[in-house]
C-alpha cells in the first residue's frame, strides 16, 4: 500500500487532534502538510484553513500526486462544507468506521471531516486511518454517480 500525501487543516476545536495526527501519520510514513492554524485562537475563521487544504488536495491530484485531505473541527460539519466548496473535492463527514470506509470505497471521497469534540483522540485516529487506507472500489455504478456529481459541479447540468 502506498501512503498518500495528506493535507490537514482544523479550527481551534481540533488543534490538539490535528497536532496528534500530524505526528502520528508522519511516524507511519505519510507526508503531512499542515494548513493551520499555527496558533490557538478561539475566534479563528476555519474556512480559509479548510479551503486551502482542500485546494491543495485537488492541485496534487491534478498533478498526478496521490493525495487526500483531513479537515477537523468541533463537529466537522462546517469544515466539510467549506472543503466541499472547492471544485473537485468530495469531502465526507465520518462519524464511525463504516462511514469512513464507505466514503472512500463508494464515493472516492478525497477529504475526510471529523469532529474533534465528537470522538476521543484514539477513535478519531482510527476513523482517519480507515479513511486513508480504504481504496475506491472503482465499481461502475459509483463511477457513474460520481461523474453525475462532477457534471453538475462543472456545468450546472443535472444528469438523470
C-alpha positions as a Python dict, from the first residue, in 0.01 Angstrom:
ca = {
    (1, 'X'): (0, 0, 0),
    (2, 'X'): (130, 344, -87),
    (3, 'X'): (83, 630, 152),
    (4, 'X'): (-73, 941, 3),
    (5, 'X'): (37, 1294, 84),
    (6, 'X'): (-205, 1418, 348),
    (7, 'X'): (-322, 1779, 371),
    (8, 'X'): (-468, 1868, 710),
    (9, 'X'): (-649, 2172, 847),
    (10, 'X'): (-853, 2245, 1156),
    (11, 'X'): (-1030, 2508, 1356),
    (12, 'X'): (-944, 2590, 1715),
    (13, 'X'): (-1154, 2297, 1845),
    (14, 'X'): (-944, 2043, 1657),
    (15, 'X'): (-594, 2175, 1723),
    (16, 'X'): (-498, 1908, 1977),
    (17, 'X'): (-626, 1632, 1749),
    (18, 'X'): (-454, 1789, 1450),
    (19, 'X'): (-117, 1804, 1629),
    (20, 'X'): (-157, 1439, 1728),
    (21, 'X'): (-245, 1336, 1372),
    (22, 'X'): (45, 1527, 1216),
    (23, 'X'): (285, 1342, 1446),
    (24, 'X'): (110, 1005, 1427),
    (25, 'X'): (66, 999, 1050),
    (26, 'X'): (420, 1125, 989),
    (27, 'X'): (550, 837, 1201),
    (28, 'X'): (350, 599, 978),
    (29, 'X'): (527, 729, 666),
    (30, 'X'): (270, 981, 544),
    (31, 'X'): (392, 1316, 415),
    (32, 'X'): (168, 1552, 612),
    (33, 'X'): (117, 1914, 507),
    (34, 'X'): (-37, 2125, 784),
    (35, 'X'): (-252, 2412, 656),
    (36, 'X'): (-313, 2556, 1000),
    (37, 'X'): (-389, 2728, 1210),
    (38, 'X'): (-48, 2760, 1371),
    (39, 'X'): (-167, 2915, 1700),
    (40, 'X'): (-483, 2871, 1905),
    (41, 'X'): (-746, 3140, 1856),
    (42, 'X'): (-1099, 3065, 1978),
    (43, 'X'): (-1226, 3326, 1730),
    (44, 'X'): (-1048, 3182, 1425),
    (45, 'X'): (-1223, 3156, 1092),
    (46, 'X'): (-1169, 2795, 985),
    (47, 'X'): (-1296, 2820, 624),
    (48, 'X'): (-965, 2954, 489),
    (49, 'X'): (-765, 2673, 650),
    (50, 'X'): (-1002, 2405, 521),
    (51, 'X'): (-1034, 2556, 174),
    (52, 'X'): (-654, 2579, 144),
    (53, 'X'): (-612, 2214, 245),
    (54, 'X'): (-887, 2101, 7),
    (55, 'X'): (-746, 2306, -281),
    (56, 'X'): (-402, 2153, -219),
    (57, 'X'): (-553, 1802, -243),
    (58, 'X'): (-709, 1886, -580),
    (59, 'X'): (-390, 2052, -707),
    (60, 'X'): (-185, 1748, -607),
    (61, 'X'): (-432, 1505, -765),
    (62, 'X'): (-438, 1708, -1087),
    (63, 'X'): (-55, 1692, -1090),
    (64, 'X'): (-66, 1314, -1053),
    (65, 'X'): (28, 1310, -684),
    (66, 'X'): (-158, 1064, -461),
    (67, 'X'): (-314, 1297, -202),
    (68, 'X'): (-600, 1306, 45),
    (69, 'X'): (-719, 1562, 298),
    (70, 'X'): (-836, 1584, 657),
    (71, 'X'): (-1040, 1872, 798),
    (72, 'X'): (-1118, 1888, 1168),
    (73, 'X'): (-1344, 2093, 1388),
    (74, 'X'): (-1571, 2058, 1687),
    (75, 'X'): (-1835, 1874, 1483),
    (76, 'X'): (-1663, 1860, 1145),
    (77, 'X'): (-1975, 1993, 973),
    (78, 'X'): (-1860, 2345, 889),
    (79, 'X'): (-1520, 2218, 786),
    (80, 'X'): (-1678, 1964, 550),
    (81, 'X'): (-1899, 2234, 400),
    (82, 'X'): (-1600, 2465, 345),
    (83, 'X'): (-1392, 2190, 184),
    (84, 'X'): (-1679, 2090, -44),
    (85, 'X'): (-1685, 2440, -195),
    (86, 'X'): (-1355, 2362, -369),
    (87, 'X'): (-1415, 2232, -722),
    (88, 'X'): (-1311, 1868, -739),
    (89, 'X'): (-1343, 1797, -368),
    (90, 'X'): (-1565, 1523, -233),
    (91, 'X'): (-1546, 1574, 144),
    (92, 'X'): (-1729, 1330, 369),
    (93, 'X'): (-1810, 1359, 738),
    (94, 'X'): (-1701, 1037, 909),
    (95, 'X'): (-1852, 951, 1246),
    (96, 'X'): (-1787, 576, 1259),
    (97, 'X'): (-1568, 319, 1083),
    (98, 'X'): (-1836, 235, 830),
    (99, 'X'): (-1884, 594, 714),
    (100, 'X'): (-1507, 647, 698),
    (101, 'X'): (-1455, 341, 479),
    (102, 'X'): (-1764, 390, 261),
    (103, 'X'): (-1663, 749, 190),
    (104, 'X'): (-1360, 613, 6),
    (105, 'X'): (-1500, 282, -121),
    (106, 'X'): (-1823, 415, -274),
    (107, 'X'): (-1772, 790, -311),
    (108, 'X'): (-1399, 816, -377),
    (109, 'X'): (-1400, 1097, -120),
    (110, 'X'): (-1072, 1283, -123),
    (111, 'X'): (-1121, 1472, 204),
    (112, 'X'): (-1249, 1341, 537),
    (113, 'X'): (-1407, 1564, 802),
    (114, 'X'): (-1405, 1457, 1165),
    (115, 'X'): (-1546, 1628, 1472),
    (116, 'X'): (-1277, 1651, 1735),
    (117, 'X'): (-1535, 1708, 2008),
    (118, 'X'): (-1731, 1402, 1900),
    (119, 'X'): (-1460, 1140, 1946),
    (120, 'X'): (-1165, 1054, 2164),
    (121, 'X'): (-825, 1104, 2004),
    (122, 'X'): (-799, 727, 1966),
    (123, 'X'): (-1139, 699, 1796),
    (124, 'X'): (-1069, 988, 1561),
    (125, 'X'): (-730, 840, 1471),
    (126, 'X'): (-895, 507, 1391),
    (127, 'X'): (-1153, 677, 1166),
    (128, 'X'): (-889, 871, 979),
    (129, 'X'): (-660, 571, 934),
    (130, 'X'): (-957, 371, 799),
    (131, 'X'): (-1033, 651, 551),
    (132, 'X'): (-672, 683, 437),
    (133, 'X'): (-628, 308, 389),
    (134, 'X'): (-957, 224, 215),
    (135, 'X'): (-933, 209, -165),
    (136, 'X'): (-1202, 328, -404),
    (137, 'X'): (-1390, 24, -537),
    (138, 'X'): (-1399, 154, -897),
    (139, 'X'): (-1739, -12, -939),
    (140, 'X'): (-1914, 121, -1249),
    (141, 'X'): (-2219, 240, -1053),
    (142, 'X'): (-2002, 450, -823),
    (143, 'X'): (-1800, 593, -1113),
    (144, 'X'): (-2126, 682, -1289),
    (145, 'X'): (-2269, 856, -982),
    (146, 'X'): (-1951, 1050, -912),
    (147, 'X'): (-1950, 1154, -1278),
    (148, 'X'): (-2301, 1295, -1245),
    (149, 'X'): (-2194, 1499, -944),
    (150, 'X'): (-1889, 1627, -1134),
    (151, 'X'): (-2105, 1720, -1433),
    (152, 'X'): (-2329, 1930, -1212),
    (153, 'X'): (-2028, 2085, -1039),
    (154, 'X'): (-1870, 2196, -1367),
    (155, 'X'): (-2172, 2274, -1584),
    (156, 'X'): (-2478, 2307, -1361),
    (157, 'X'): (-2645, 2033, -1563),
    (158, 'X'): (-2840, 1773, -1367),
    (159, 'X'): (-2791, 1437, -1539),
    (160, 'X'): (-3076, 1191, -1488),
}
